[in-house]
Every structure is written in structure tokens, then in C-alpha cells.
Amino acid sequence: MPSVKRIGVLTGGGDSPGINAAIRAIVRRAEPAGLAVVGFRDGWRGAVEDDLVPLGRSEVAGILHIGGTILGTSRTNPYEKDPATGTWTPTPKVDRILDTLNRRRVDAVLAIGGDDTLGVAHRLASHGVRAVGIPQTIDNDIGGTDYAIGFHSALAVVTEALDRLHTTAHAHHRVLIVEVMGRDAGWIAVLGGLAGGADVILAPEEPFSVPQVEEALQWRLDAGRRFSIIVVAEGARPLELGSRPVAEEARTDAFGHAQLGGVGYWLAAELEKTGLPLTPRVTVLSYLQRGGGATPFDRLLATRLGVAAVELACAGQYDAMVGFHGTDVGPVPLAAALAGCPKPVPREYLELARNIGVR
Ligand code: F6P
């Protein structure tokens, strides 16, 4: 018999396709092992505000193919960053979480999310919370796992969009700039750009300049190509802006992240100034990348990670994350996974792009 009797599940940060598959797998693995499952609504907010729902087989029936998260999500952060030291200090919300877990007799928390959500899980471990993390973000920038839930589904959206944009770019002799998500790492831009046949890929890993892009477009014109597709990550860093990303607003979220966006339009305006005989047009894929159902790969990944997380909790292995390595699923200390954030796109992919003529 496991020492754990009741598991709490929550989903935090930006959602992604596949979360519901993980919740479903958790419940379906936990029930036969004699564990009860409750879900906290809207990430850590539900734990702070004692807002939870029981999760049984009937609550997770029919959700495998549905995007989003049946539990809702938020960027609630029970810690505050000390501006002087950069360290996170607990707010009164931490005590409220501990109180909720205690009163509701929740023995272990399975936190599904990105580095922010998992970072809170890790910090709570020092307050005695028994937490297991499940990596989820379309950005795929979490350390300790090859893939996070949702990335593959976002890639599928970007690839389909690029296929569609190719035909209209070709017809109108345009340069189409496609802005994709990816705050700190260019996984979506680089792998999506490769899968969709982009001509230029701009990722946060390598700051770029407008003359570099202009040269690539000119090269294509000289080769008789009368259109081009540029994929740019929202976090791409133009040298002209001091290698800093373009932020849509000055606003930051509870974890101190600026709301990025606008680099596509910025680049279009800069390219207009060059006098190249190509009309730039911008497509911002934005939340389309996070919406909709998960690909088969993400459903399988989420199912495996959900099951592994329950088994890890039953084995008493906490302050850990379940990760996907090669073809295997296994545990990683949360501290190690977080130390690897943001996980950059490996050089091999950047070189692969250059080796097949993508600038
Ligand atoms: O989940 C990660 C992410 O998709 C980033 O790529 C993006 O910068 C951010 O979320 C946007 O989040 P929000 O939902 O707060 O606008």
C-alpha cells in the first residue's frame, strides 16, 4: 500500500495541447492503486484559495482529445522576487497552500507546467510539500526532458501554417514574416521553420541583424526565387535593438516576464526601408499555437508522463520531475531540471538549418 492516499493535480502557466491527456492518465493510474485524486483550479491559485474539485474516472472521460485544461490555469505565484538578491521569498500565499494541503489531506501534488509552475513546486518542497513535476510548455525550454507536453502540437500548427503561407507568398512575390512563440528559446521557430521549409529562421539563440536578413532575401532574388518565408521567434533578438527582444507592453507577469510580441512587425518595417523589391507581410500565429487538440505524439507523451508521475509519488520520490529521454520516461531532480532552463535549441539543429541553405 502506498503511503500516499490522496493526490492533488494542478496545471499552471501557458496551457498547451496534451494537458488533459496527462490529467486523464493520472486519474486512470491512481484509481486502481487506491489513490484519490483532486484537482486544484487555475494552477497554484486553487491551492492558495482552497478551490478544488474531485477527479474520478467520470470527470476525465472524453477529455483525451480536447485542448486546454479542464482544471484551468493561471500564473499565480506564491513567491516574490527580492529585487536586490534575485531570490524568491515566500508570501502569505505559501502558508495558505500548506494549510489547504493539510486540511484537504493532500499527500502529494502533481504540478503540470513550465519552469515557473515547476519552480514553485521546487520551492514548496523546502516547506515540506511533496511535489512531482510534469513538464508542459509549447516553448519546450524546460531542462531535464527532451520534450515537454504541447511542443509537438505547436509544431504541427506552425508547419501547417507555413505550408499554407508558401502558396500565397509564391503567388504574390512577397516576403512573409511568420512570428511564432518562444520567449527564451527557439524550439518552435527552428524546428517549425525546418519542418515548414522556411528560408530564414530567427531564434533567440542567435541575435540577428537586418542586413543579414536583407542579404538572405537578396540571395534568393538573385537565384530567381521571387518570394521568401521568414520565421521569427517572439524572443528573437535584433542587434539593432541591443540584442534585446521586442516587448509588446511594459507590463510583466507575476514571474517577472515581459509580454513579448511585435518583432515580426518591427522586422517588416525595417525591411521596407531597404528598398528590396519584395512586399513584407506579417502573420502572428500567437495563441493558435497553444489551442486545439494534441497530436498523437503529445497524447502518448502526456499519458506516459502522467502515469510515471503517479508512480513516482507512490514510490516516495519527491522534488522531482518526470522527463522524456530518448525513448524512455524517467525521473530528474526538479533542481536539475530547473537549472537547465531555458533549454536552448541544440547547435545541431541550427547547423542543420545552415547546412541546407536556411539563413
Ligand atoms: O507558455 C509559454 C508561452 O506560450 C510563451 O511562448 C509566450 O511568451 C507566453 O506563453 C505568453 O503567455 P500569456 O498567456 O501570458 O500571454
XYZ file of N, CA, C and O in Angstrom, residues 134-323:
760
model
N 5.493 17.719 -13.903
C 5.289 17.165 -15.248
C 5.507 18.324 -16.222
O 4.810 19.335 -16.139
N 6.509 18.202 -17.131
C 6.852 19.345 -17.983
C 5.814 19.583 -19.084
O 5.474 18.669 -19.831
N 5.377 20.814 -19.166
C 4.365 21.196 -20.156
C 4.622 22.620 -20.612
O 4.576 23.531 -19.812
N 4.986 22.810 -21.851
C 5.027 24.147 -22.459
C 5.291 23.983 -23.938
O 6.150 23.173 -24.328
N 4.565 24.745 -24.741
C 4.831 24.644 -26.184
C 6.237 25.146 -26.500
O 6.800 24.793 -27.513
N 6.810 25.963 -25.617
C 8.161 26.511 -25.873
C 9.255 25.441 -25.806
O 10.356 25.652 -26.322
N 8.981 24.326 -25.139
C 9.924 23.196 -24.996
C 11.268 23.621 -24.390
O 12.311 23.065 -24.731
N 11.236 24.590 -23.485
C 12.510 25.110 -22.960
C 12.806 24.635 -21.537
O 13.599 25.249 -20.832
N 12.160 23.536 -21.112
C 12.405 23.013 -19.763
C 13.570 22.031 -19.809
O 13.616 21.149 -20.672
N 14.491 22.187 -18.864
C 15.617 21.265 -18.784
C 15.159 19.898 -18.277
O 14.039 19.726 -17.793
N 16.025 18.892 -18.422
C 15.735 17.576 -17.852
C 14.742 16.747 -18.625
O 14.309 15.692 -18.152
N 14.382 17.181 -19.803
C 13.486 16.390 -20.658
C 13.750 16.774 -22.109
O 14.030 17.944 -22.401
N 13.679 15.789 -23.002
C 13.856 16.127 -24.415
C 12.669 16.942 -24.907
O 12.829 17.890 -25.671
N 11.482 16.539 -24.476
C 10.268 17.211 -24.940
C 9.327 17.479 -23.782
O 9.206 16.671 -22.863
N 8.665 18.617 -23.865
C 7.599 18.953 -22.923
C 6.267 18.745 -23.635
O 6.181 18.890 -24.867
N 5.249 18.438 -22.869
C 3.909 18.259 -23.441
C 3.502 19.555 -24.166
O 3.645 20.636 -23.612
N 3.014 19.428 -25.378
C 2.485 20.580 -26.119
C 3.369 21.055 -27.249
O 2.877 21.630 -28.229
N 4.669 20.807 -27.130
C 5.592 21.308 -28.157
C 5.285 20.701 -29.524
O 5.201 21.402 -30.541
N 5.096 19.398 -29.539
C 4.868 18.719 -30.811
C 3.586 19.228 -31.487
O 3.537 19.398 -32.706
N 2.574 19.510 -30.679
C 1.305 20.004 -31.235
C 1.484 21.404 -31.814
O 0.930 21.729 -32.870
N 2.267 22.238 -31.124
C 2.530 23.590 -31.643
C 3.296 23.514 -32.962
O 3.021 24.273 -33.898
N 4.237 22.571 -33.025
C 4.999 22.384 -34.270
C 4.077 22.039 -35.428
O 4.273 22.514 -36.546
N 3.081 21.214 -35.140
C 2.148 20.804 -36.191
C 1.371 22.024 -36.707
O 1.154 22.166 -37.918
N 0.996 22.920 -35.801
C 0.261 24.130 -36.210
C 1.156 25.012 -37.081
O 0.743 25.500 -38.139
N 2.394 25.197 -36.634
C 3.319 26.073 -37.371
C 3.612 25.483 -38.749
O 3.637 26.198 -39.757
N 3.804 24.172 -38.805
C 4.126 23.535 -40.084
C 2.962 23.685 -41.061
O 3.160 24.021 -42.236
N 1.753 23.484 -40.553
C 0.597 23.627 -41.447
C 0.459 25.065 -41.924
O 0.195 25.331 -43.092
N 0.694 26.011 -41.009
C 0.595 27.428 -41.386
C 1.627 27.753 -42.471
O 1.316 28.447 -43.449
N 2.845 27.232 -42.313
C 3.888 27.530 -43.304
C 3.547 26.915 -44.663
O 3.790 27.526 -45.705
N 2.969 25.725 -44.649
C 2.541 25.119 -45.917
C 1.538 26.037 -46.627
O 1.625 26.281 -47.831
N 0.597 26.548 -45.853
C -0.439 27.413 -46.443
C 0.169 28.741 -46.900
O -0.181 29.272 -47.954
N 1.060 29.286 -46.102
C 1.620 30.597 -46.429
C 2.535 30.526 -47.654
O 2.658 31.508 -48.395
N 3.147 29.379 -47.881
C 4.007 29.234 -49.059
C 3.249 29.532 -50.352
O 3.768 30.203 -51.232
N 2.035 29.020 -50.451
C 1.349 29.159 -51.736
C 1.010 30.620 -52.019
O 1.165 31.095 -53.138
N 0.592 31.346 -50.994
C 0.235 32.752 -51.232
C 1.477 33.619 -51.385
O 1.505 34.558 -52.178
N 2.553 33.280 -50.672
C 3.813 34.030 -50.825
C 4.315 33.892 -52.259
O 4.734 34.867 -52.892
N 4.220 32.684 -52.762
C 4.684 32.383 -54.118
C 3.867 33.160 -55.144
O 4.402 33.782 -56.065
N 2.546 33.169 -54.956
C 1.667 33.828 -55.918
C 1.917 35.337 -55.977
O 1.835 35.947 -57.046
N 2.217 35.936 -54.841
C 2.315 37.410 -54.786
C 3.744 37.943 -54.745
O 3.941 39.139 -54.592
N 4.749 37.076 -54.826
C 6.155 37.518 -54.766
C 6.398 38.346 -53.516
O 6.890 39.476 -53.567
N 5.995 37.788 -52.418
C 6.108 38.528 -51.162
C 7.135 37.909 -50.234
O 7.505 36.744 -50.397
N 7.527 38.683 -49.248
C 8.261 38.092 -48.137
C 7.279 38.015 -46.970
O 6.739 39.031 -46.530
N 6.989 36.800 -46.584
C 6.045 36.610 -45.482
C 6.828 36.345 -44.203
O 7.669 35.440 -44.150
N 6.536 37.177 -43.213
C 7.204 37.036 -41.916
C 6.216 36.369 -40.967
O 5.098 36.861 -40.788
N 6.617 35.252 -40.396
C 5.726 34.498 -39.517
C 6.303 34.541 -38.103
O 7.384 33.994 -37.847
N 5.592 35.233 -37.218
C 6.069 35.329 -35.824
C 5.464 34.194 -35.016
O 4.251 34.004 -34.995
N 6.333 33.437 -34.354
C 5.874 32.292 -33.554
C 6.277 32.496 -32.094
O 7.072 33.362 -31.776
N 5.725 31.670 -31.206
C 6.070 31.783 -29.797
C 7.474 31.219 -29.532
O 8.060 30.573 -30.395
N 7.938 31.460 -28.348
C 9.298 31.054 -27.987
C 9.974 32.241 -27.339
O 10.608 33.053 -28.002
N 9.746 32.344 -26.051
C 10.203 33.519 -25.310
C 11.729 33.528 -25.158
O 12.380 34.498 -25.489
N 12.264 32.420 -24.667
C 13.701 32.370 -24.371
C 14.459 31.402 -25.254
O 15.685 31.385 -25.242
N 13.739 30.542 -25.943
C 14.395 29.529 -26.782
C 13.595 29.374 -28.079
O 12.391 29.583 -28.104
N 14.321 28.997 -29.140
C 13.708 28.998 -30.468
C 13.250 27.644 -30.969
O 13.263 27.389 -32.175
N 12.811 26.783 -30.069
C 12.398 25.436 -30.500
C 11.309 25.483 -31.558
O 11.371 24.776 -32.570
N 10.302 26.290 -31.331
C 9.184 26.338 -32.286
C 9.662 26.946 -33.599
O 9.349 26.447 -34.684
N 10.451 28.028 -33.507
C 10.916 28.703 -34.723
C 11.836 27.792 -35.539
O 11.656 27.639 -36.753
N 12.804 27.171 -34.860
C 13.818 26.407 -35.604
C 13.236 25.098 -36.137
O 13.326 24.797 -37.329
N 12.605 24.310 -35.262
C 12.090 23.019 -35.738
C 10.851 23.221 -36.615
O 10.674 22.531 -37.618
N 10.026 24.202 -36.267
C 8.855 24.501 -37.111
C 9.303 25.055 -38.454
O 8.778 24.688 -39.502
N 10.300 25.947 -38.412
C 10.806 26.529 -39.657
C 11.412 25.466 -40.562
O 11.220 25.477 -41.782
N 12.132 24.533 -39.953
C 12.726 23.444 -40.745
C 11.630 22.556 -41.341
O 11.663 22.214 -42.524
N 10.651 22.203 -40.502
C 9.588 21.300 -40.980
C 8.737 21.971 -42.049
O 8.220 21.296 -42.943
N 8.599 23.291 -41.962
C 7.741 24.003 -42.923
C 8.506 24.656 -44.055
O 7.915 25.390 -44.857
N 9.817 24.431 -44.130
C 10.591 24.924 -45.274
C 10.812 26.427 -45.285
O 10.806 27.048 -46.364
N 11.032 27.040 -44.118
C 11.304 28.484 -44.078
C 12.649 28.786 -44.740
O 13.541 27.938 -44.776
N 12.788 29.994 -45.263
C 14.037 30.410 -45.901
C 14.977 31.095 -44.917
O 16.193 31.058 -45.074
N 14.386 31.758 -43.938
C 15.176 32.440 -42.903
C 14.533 32.088 -41.561
O 13.306 32.135 -41.444
N 15.357 31.707 -40.588
C 14.846 31.400 -39.244
C 15.599 32.252 -38.238
O 16.838 32.258 -38.225
N 14.849 32.980 -37.413
C 15.460 33.878 -36.441
C 15.019 33.449 -35.043
O 13.830 33.490 -34.720
N 15.976 33.013 -34.250
C 15.677 32.448 -32.928
C 16.441 33.208 -31.852
O 17.462 33.835 -32.147
N 15.974 33.142 -30.597
C 16.665 33.860 -29.520
C 18.120 33.415 -29.331
O 18.938 34.173 -28.817
N 18.424 32.193 -29.745
C 19.773 31.654 -29.513
C 20.846 32.455 -30.243
O 21.996 32.491 -29.816
N 20.482 33.059 -31.389
C 21.487 33.777 -32.187
C 20.959 35.152 -32.550
O 20.080 35.257 -33.423
N 21.455 36.221 -31.912
C 20.999 37.561 -32.298
C 21.203 37.785 -33.801
O 22.143 37.231 -34.385
N 20.313 38.548 -34.407
C 20.396 38.759 -35.857
C 20.412 40.250 -36.165
O 20.070 41.064 -35.310
N 20.810 40.564 -37.413
C 20.758 41.969 -37.831
C 19.915 42.061 -39.094
O 19.797 41.089 -39.857
N 19.367 43.223 -39.349
C 18.542 43.431 -40.546
C 19.376 43.217 -41.817
O 18.900 42.541 -42.743
N 20.625 43.738 -41.900
C 21.409 43.470 -43.118
C 21.601 41.975 -43.400
O 21.618 41.559 -44.560
N 21.714 41.154 -42.344
C 21.838 39.692 -42.566
C 20.584 39.155 -43.250
O 20.656 38.347 -44.170
N 19.443 39.610 -42.785
C 18.179 39.132 -43.358
C 18.058 39.645 -44.798
O 17.693 38.901 -45.718
N 18.415 40.914 -44.983
C 18.344 41.513 -46.326
C 19.221 40.727 -47.300
O 18.813 40.429 -48.427
N 20.404 40.362 -46.846
C 21.334 39.606 -47.702
C 20.731 38.256 -48.104
O 20.827 37.832 -49.263
N 20.081 37.601 -47.147
C 19.472 36.299 -47.444
C 18.347 36.449 -48.467
O 18.202 35.623 -49.379
N 17.566 37.504 -48.329
C 16.458 37.721 -49.267
C 16.999 38.071 -50.652
O 16.484 37.607 -51.674
N 18.066 38.878 -50.662
C 18.678 39.258 -51.948
C 19.248 38.035 -52.648
O 19.130 37.875 -53.862
N 19.853 37.142 -51.841
C 20.428 35.913 -52.391
C 19.336 35.097 -53.093
O 19.521 34.575 -54.178
N 18.184 35.035 -52.476
C 17.075 34.277 -53.086
C 16.581 34.966 -54.364
O 16.286 34.311 -55.344
N 16.517 36.289 -54.319
C 16.091 37.020 -55.524
C 17.071 36.750 -56.667
O 16.663 36.476 -57.803
N 18.373 36.806 -56.337
C 19.407 36.573 -57.366
C 19.299 35.161 -57.932
O 19.651 34.910 -59.083
N 18.829 34.221 -57.084
C 18.697 32.821 -57.524
C 17.354 32.597 -58.230
O 16.996 31.454 -58.532
N 16.618 33.669 -58.444
C 15.352 33.561 -59.179
C 14.150 33.230 -58.312
O 13.069 32.946 -58.825
N 14.332 33.263 -56.994
C 13.211 32.975 -56.088
C 12.516 34.293 -55.773
O 13.132 35.176 -55.172
N 11.267 34.397 -56.142
C 10.605 35.706 -56.035
C 9.744 35.827 -54.779
O 8.905 36.700 -54.690
N 9.936 34.913 -53.857
C 9.248 35.047 -52.566
C 10.163 34.468 -51.490
O 11.103 33.720 -51.803
N 9.884 34.813 -50.264
C 10.642 34.227 -49.143
C 9.749 34.127 -47.919
O 8.823 34.923 -47.747
N 10.067 33.137 -47.098
C 9.344 32.965 -45.828
C 10.359 33.109 -44.690
O 11.379 32.403 -44.665
N 10.049 34.015 -43.796
C 10.900 34.202 -42.608
C 10.111 33.739 -41.386
O 8.972 34.167 -41.190
N 10.699 32.869 -40.582
C 10.082 32.507 -39.298
C 10.883 33.183 -38.198
O 12.104 33.016 -38.121
N 10.194 33.962 -37.376
C 10.898 34.674 -36.310
C 10.230 34.348 -34.969
O 9.009 34.428 -34.832
N 11.045 33.966 -34.004
C 10.523 33.701 -32.653
C 10.230 35.036 -31.972
O 10.967 36.011 -32.175
N 9.195 35.052 -31.159
C 8.856 36.302 -30.445
C 10.035 36.804 -29.606
O 10.182 38.002 -29.381
N 10.885 35.874 -29.173
C 12.031 36.256 -28.340
C 13.310 36.497 -29.128
O 14.381 36.627 -28.527
N 13.207 36.553 -30.473
C 14.412 36.802 -31.289
C 14.979 38.177 -30.940
O 14.238 39.092 -30.575
N 16.305 38.295 -31.079
C 16.968 39.487 -30.526
C 17.729 40.253 -31.612
O 18.849 39.877 -31.981
N 17.138 41.329 -32.127
C 17.832 42.114 -33.164
C 19.032 42.868 -32.586
O 18.919 43.496 -31.533
N 20.157 42.792 -33.300
C 21.356 43.523 -32.860
C 21.057 45.018 -32.809
O 21.563 45.740 -31.960
N 20.198 45.465 -33.744
C 19.864 46.894 -33.798
C 19.169 47.367 -32.516
O 19.138 48.559 -32.226
N 18.581 46.439 -31.768
C 17.901 46.805 -30.510
C 18.733 46.354 -29.308
O 18.195 46.059 -28.234
N 20.032 46.258 -29.527
C 20.918 45.876 -28.422
C 20.751 44.419 -28.032
O 20.940 44.059 -26.859
N 20.376 43.570 -28.989
C 20.165 42.125 -28.753
C 19.108 41.860 -27.690
O 19.182 40.872 -26.962
N 18.142 42.774 -27.619
C 17.026 42.554 -26.681
C 15.761 42.254 -27.478
O 15.572 42.790 -28.578
N 14.873 41.390 -26.938
C 13.642 41.084 -27.682
C 12.674 42.268 -27.697
O 12.788 43.174 -26.863
N 11.756 42.230 -28.630
C 10.752 43.295 -28.736
C 9.613 42.954 -27.775
O 9.024 41.878 -27.854
N 9.324 43.878 -26.854
C 8.237 43.644 -25.884
C 7.030 44.463 -26.290
O 7.148 45.641 -26.627
N 5.884 43.782 -26.269
C 4.635 44.420 -26.701
C 4.255 45.545 -25.738
O 3.849 46.612 -26.127
N 4.360 45.266 -24.464
C 3.962 46.235 -23.442
C 5.025 46.229 -22.351
O 5.784 45.287 -22.228
N 5.012 47.256 -21.542
C 5.987 47.326 -20.442
C 5.596 46.353 -19.327
O 6.409 45.995 -18.479
N 4.349 45.887 -19.350
C 3.798 45.022 -18.305
C 4.603 43.715 -18.136
O 5.041 43.132 -19.119
N 4.755 43.272 -16.890
C 5.355 41.957 -16.653
C 4.361 41.116 -15.850
O 3.491 41.659 -15.171
N 4.508 39.790 -15.935
C 3.587 38.928 -15.191
C 4.134 38.649 -13.784
O 5.166 39.189 -13.385
N 3.424 37.771 -13.039
C 3.776 37.514 -11.637
C 5.150 36.868 -11.481
O 5.706 36.817 -10.385
N 5.691 36.375 -12.573
C 7.023 35.766 -12.515
C 8.088 36.706 -13.095
O 9.239 36.316 -13.288
N 7.662 37.930 -13.425
C 8.616 38.941 -13.895
C 8.904 38.890 -15.385
O 9.828 39.545 -15.867
N 8.094 38.126 -16.156
C 8.335 38.045 -17.600
C 7.616 39.176 -18.322
O 6.426 39.414 -18.079
N 8.330 39.806 -19.253
C 7.691 40.829 -20.089
C 6.782 40.137 -21.098
O 7.026 38.989 -21.477
N 5.719 40.821 -21.499
C 4.838 40.291 -22.552
C 5.526 40.566 -23.886
O 5.579 41.708 -24.334
N 6.083 39.525 -24.505
C 6.790 39.725 -25.766
C 5.822 39.788 -26.934
O 4.664 39.401 -26.834
N 6.324 40.238 -28.071
C 5.498 40.290 -29.281
C 5.821 41.547 -30.049
O 6.154 42.587 -29.469
N 5.747 41.455 -31.376
C 5.941 42.641 -32.205
C 7.191 42.601 -33.058
O 7.392 43.465 -33.915
N 8.030 41.580 -32.864
C 9.274 41.550 -33.636
C 8.981 41.364 -35.131
O 9.717 41.883 -35.981
N 7.906 40.665 -35.460
C 7.548 40.464 -36.874
C 7.254 41.797 -37.552
O 7.775 42.085 -38.643
N 6.436 42.619 -36.909
C 6.095 43.930 -37.487
C 7.316 44.851 -37.497
O 7.509 45.638 -38.418
N 8.121 44.738 -36.463
C 9.349 45.550 -36.421
C 10.233 45.205 -37.617
O 10.716 46.093 -38.331
N 10.402 43.907 -37.864
C 11.267 43.476 -38.966
C 10.683 43.909 -40.317
O 11.420 44.350 -41.214
N 9.364 43.805 -40.452
C 8.724 44.211 -41.714
C 9.016 45.687 -41.990
O 9.368 46.061 -43.119
N 8.900 46.525 -40.976
C 9.152 47.961 -41.154
C 10.607 48.201 -41.545
O 10.902 49.030 -42.415
N 11.509 47.444 -40.928
C 12.936 47.613 -41.251
C 13.216 47.153 -42.687
O 14.003 47.780 -43.393
N 12.578 46.058 -43.101
C 12.824 45.548 -44.462
C 12.246 46.493 -45.515
O 12.801 46.626 -46.612
N 11.138 47.148 -45.188
C 10.548 48.138 -46.116
C 11.585 49.212 -46.453
O 11.669 49.683 -47.578
N 12.375 49.560 -45.436
C 13.354 50.656 -45.616
C 14.499 50.257 -46.547
O 15.210 51.108 -47.049
N 14.709 48.954 -46.749
C 15.866 48.515 -47.532
C 15.664 48.711 -49.036
O 16.627 48.680 -49.795
N 14.409 48.859 -49.462
C 14.151 49.036 -50.893
C 14.152 47.730 -51.673
O 14.109 47.746 -52.905
N 14.194 46.580 -50.997
C 14.120 45.287 -51.702
C 12.782 45.195 -52.442
O 11.750 45.623 -51.904
N 12.767 44.632 -53.653
C 11.510 44.571 -54.416
C 10.605 43.426 -53.955
O 10.153 42.621 -54.760
N 10.385 43.329 -52.671
C 9.528 42.289 -52.091
C 8.659 42.971 -51.039
O 9.179 43.716 -50.205
N 7.355 42.728 -51.106
C 6.480 43.365 -50.116
C 6.434 42.499 -48.862
O 6.026 41.342 -48.935
N 6.838 43.044 -47.698
C 6.724 42.229 -46.484
C 5.302 42.220 -45.935
O 4.627 43.236 -45.937
N 4.867 41.067 -45.499
C 3.566 40.923 -44.828
C 3.802 40.062 -43.584
O 4.636 39.154 -43.618
N 3.045 40.323 -42.545
C 3.299 39.654 -41.268
C 2.119 38.773 -40.861
O 0.964 39.193 -40.975
N 2.418 37.579 -40.400
C 1.421 36.696 -39.779
C 1.907 36.373 -38.378
O 3.031 35.877 -38.218
N 1.086 36.681 -37.384
C 1.448 36.351 -36.000
C 0.590 35.161 -35.579
O -0.632 35.287 -35.460
N 1.211 34.018 -35.381
C 0.416 32.807 -35.090
C -0.116 32.800 -33.658
O -1.146 32.197 -33.376
N 0.593 33.453 -32.771
C 0.097 33.715 -31.426
C -0.564 32.493 -30.768
O -0.034 31.397 -30.821
N -1.755 32.692 -30.186
C -2.371 31.641 -29.363
C -2.908 30.470 -30.178
O -3.256 29.441 -29.601
N -2.945 30.627 -31.521
C -3.323 29.462 -32.340
C -2.376 28.300 -32.053
O -2.765 27.131 -32.138
N -1.138 28.639 -31.710
C -0.134 27.588 -31.462
C -0.428 26.802 -30.197
O 0.029 25.681 -30.029
N -1.136 27.420 -29.257
C -1.423 26.751 -27.990
C -2.783 26.068 -27.987
O -3.078 25.258 -27.112
N -3.625 26.471 -28.958
C -5.009 25.989 -28.918
C -5.198 24.658 -29.624
O -4.317 24.157 -30.316
N -6.378 24.085 -29.425
C -6.763 22.867 -30.147
C -6.257 21.602 -29.479
O -5.587 21.633 -28.443
N -6.596 20.492 -30.099
C -6.256 19.188 -29.543
C -4.793 18.844 -29.780
O -4.096 19.476 -30.581
N -4.342 17.835 -29.045
C -2.931 17.425 -29.118
C -2.704 16.423 -30.246
O -3.601 15.661 -30.614
N -1.486 16.427 -30.751
C -1.074 15.420 -31.732
C -0.975 14.056 -31.030
O -0.854 13.988 -29.794
N -0.953 12.962 -31.797
C -0.781 11.643 -31.172
C 0.489 11.579 -30.326
O 0.482 11.008 -29.227
N 1.574 12.204 -30.802
C 2.824 12.172 -30.023
C 2.602 12.799 -28.651
O 3.016 12.237 -27.627
N 1.962 13.964 -28.614
C 1.761 14.635 -27.323
C 0.800 13.857 -26.424
O 0.955 13.854 -25.198
N -0.204 13.212 -27.006
C -1.127 12.411 -26.184
C -0.380 11.250 -25.523
O -0.593 10.934 -24.350
N 0.499 10.631 -26.323
C 1.266 9.500 -25.773
C 2.261 9.977 -24.724
O 2.399 9.364 -23.654
N 2.934 11.086 -25.035
C 3.903 11.637 -24.080
C 3.204 11.989 -22.769
O 3.670 11.635 -21.673
N 2.082 12.678 -22.885
C 1.346 13.109 -21.688
C 0.863 11.900 -20.889
O 0.903 11.897 -19.650
N 0.424 10.876 -21.583
C -0.059 9.670 -20.897
C 1.090 9.007 -20.146
O 0.962 8.628 -18.975
N 2.229 8.904 -20.807
C 3.385 8.259 -20.157
C 3.856 9.081 -18.957
O 4.171 8.538 -17.896
N 3.927 10.410 -19.143
C 4.424 11.256 -18.049
C 3.445 11.276 -16.877
O 3.854 11.268 -15.713
N 2.153 11.285 -17.187
C 1.142 11.280 -16.118
C 1.237 10.013 -15.278
O 1.251 10.060 -14.035
N 1.343 8.886 -15.954
C 1.452 7.601 -15.252
C 2.744 7.551 -14.430
O 2.753 7.164 -13.252
N 3.834 7.997 -15.042
C 5.131 7.971 -14.339
C 5.099 8.867 -13.109
O 5.709 8.534 -12.076
N 4.392 9.986 -13.193
C 4.339 10.914 -12.051
C 3.608 10.270 -10.870
O 4.035 10.394 -9.714
N 2.523 9.553 -11.155
C 1.787 8.872 -10.076
C 2.706 7.817 -9.438
O 2.795 7.703 -8.207
N 3.392 7.091 -10.285
C 4.254 6.016 -9.764
C 5.412 6.583 -8.937
O 5.801 6.000 -7.917
N 5.913 7.738 -9.364
C 6.990 8.390 -8.608
C 6.484 8.826 -7.234
O 7.169 8.638 -6.219
N 5.286 9.384 -7.218
C 4.706 9.829 -5.937
C 4.510 8.624 -5.021
O 4.810 8.682 -3.822
N 4.013 7.514 -5.591
C 3.793 6.310 -4.781
C 5.124 5.753 -4.253
O 5.177 5.166 -3.167
N 6.176 5.941 -5.047
C 7.493 5.434 -4.626
C 8.159 6.389 -3.635
O 9.280 6.133 -3.174
N 7.500 7.507 -3.365
C 8.046 8.453 -2.379
C 9.184 9.298 -2.909
O 9.986 9.825 -2.139
N 9.245 9.438 -4.241
C 10.328 10.247 -4.831
C 9.776 11.629 -5.168
O 9.060 11.794 -6.166
N 10.136 12.594 -4.320
C 9.559 13.943 -4.496
C 10.625 14.948 -4.879
O 11.796 14.620 -4.956
N 10.148 16.192 -5.048
C 11.017 17.278 -5.513
C 11.703 16.819 -6.807
O 12.886 17.066 -7.028
N 10.923 16.112 -7.613
C 11.438 15.532 -8.857
C 10.475 15.842 -9.996
O 9.332 16.230 -9.771
N 10.981 15.675 -11.204
C 10.142 15.853 -12.401
C 10.249 14.578 -13.229
O 11.311 13.934 -13.235
N 9.176 14.226 -13.916
C 9.291 13.110 -14.853
C 9.675 13.698 -16.211
O 9.099 14.681 -16.662
N 10.684 13.111 -16.832
C 11.166 13.628 -18.110
C 11.177 12.552 -19.171
O 11.039 11.355 -18.869
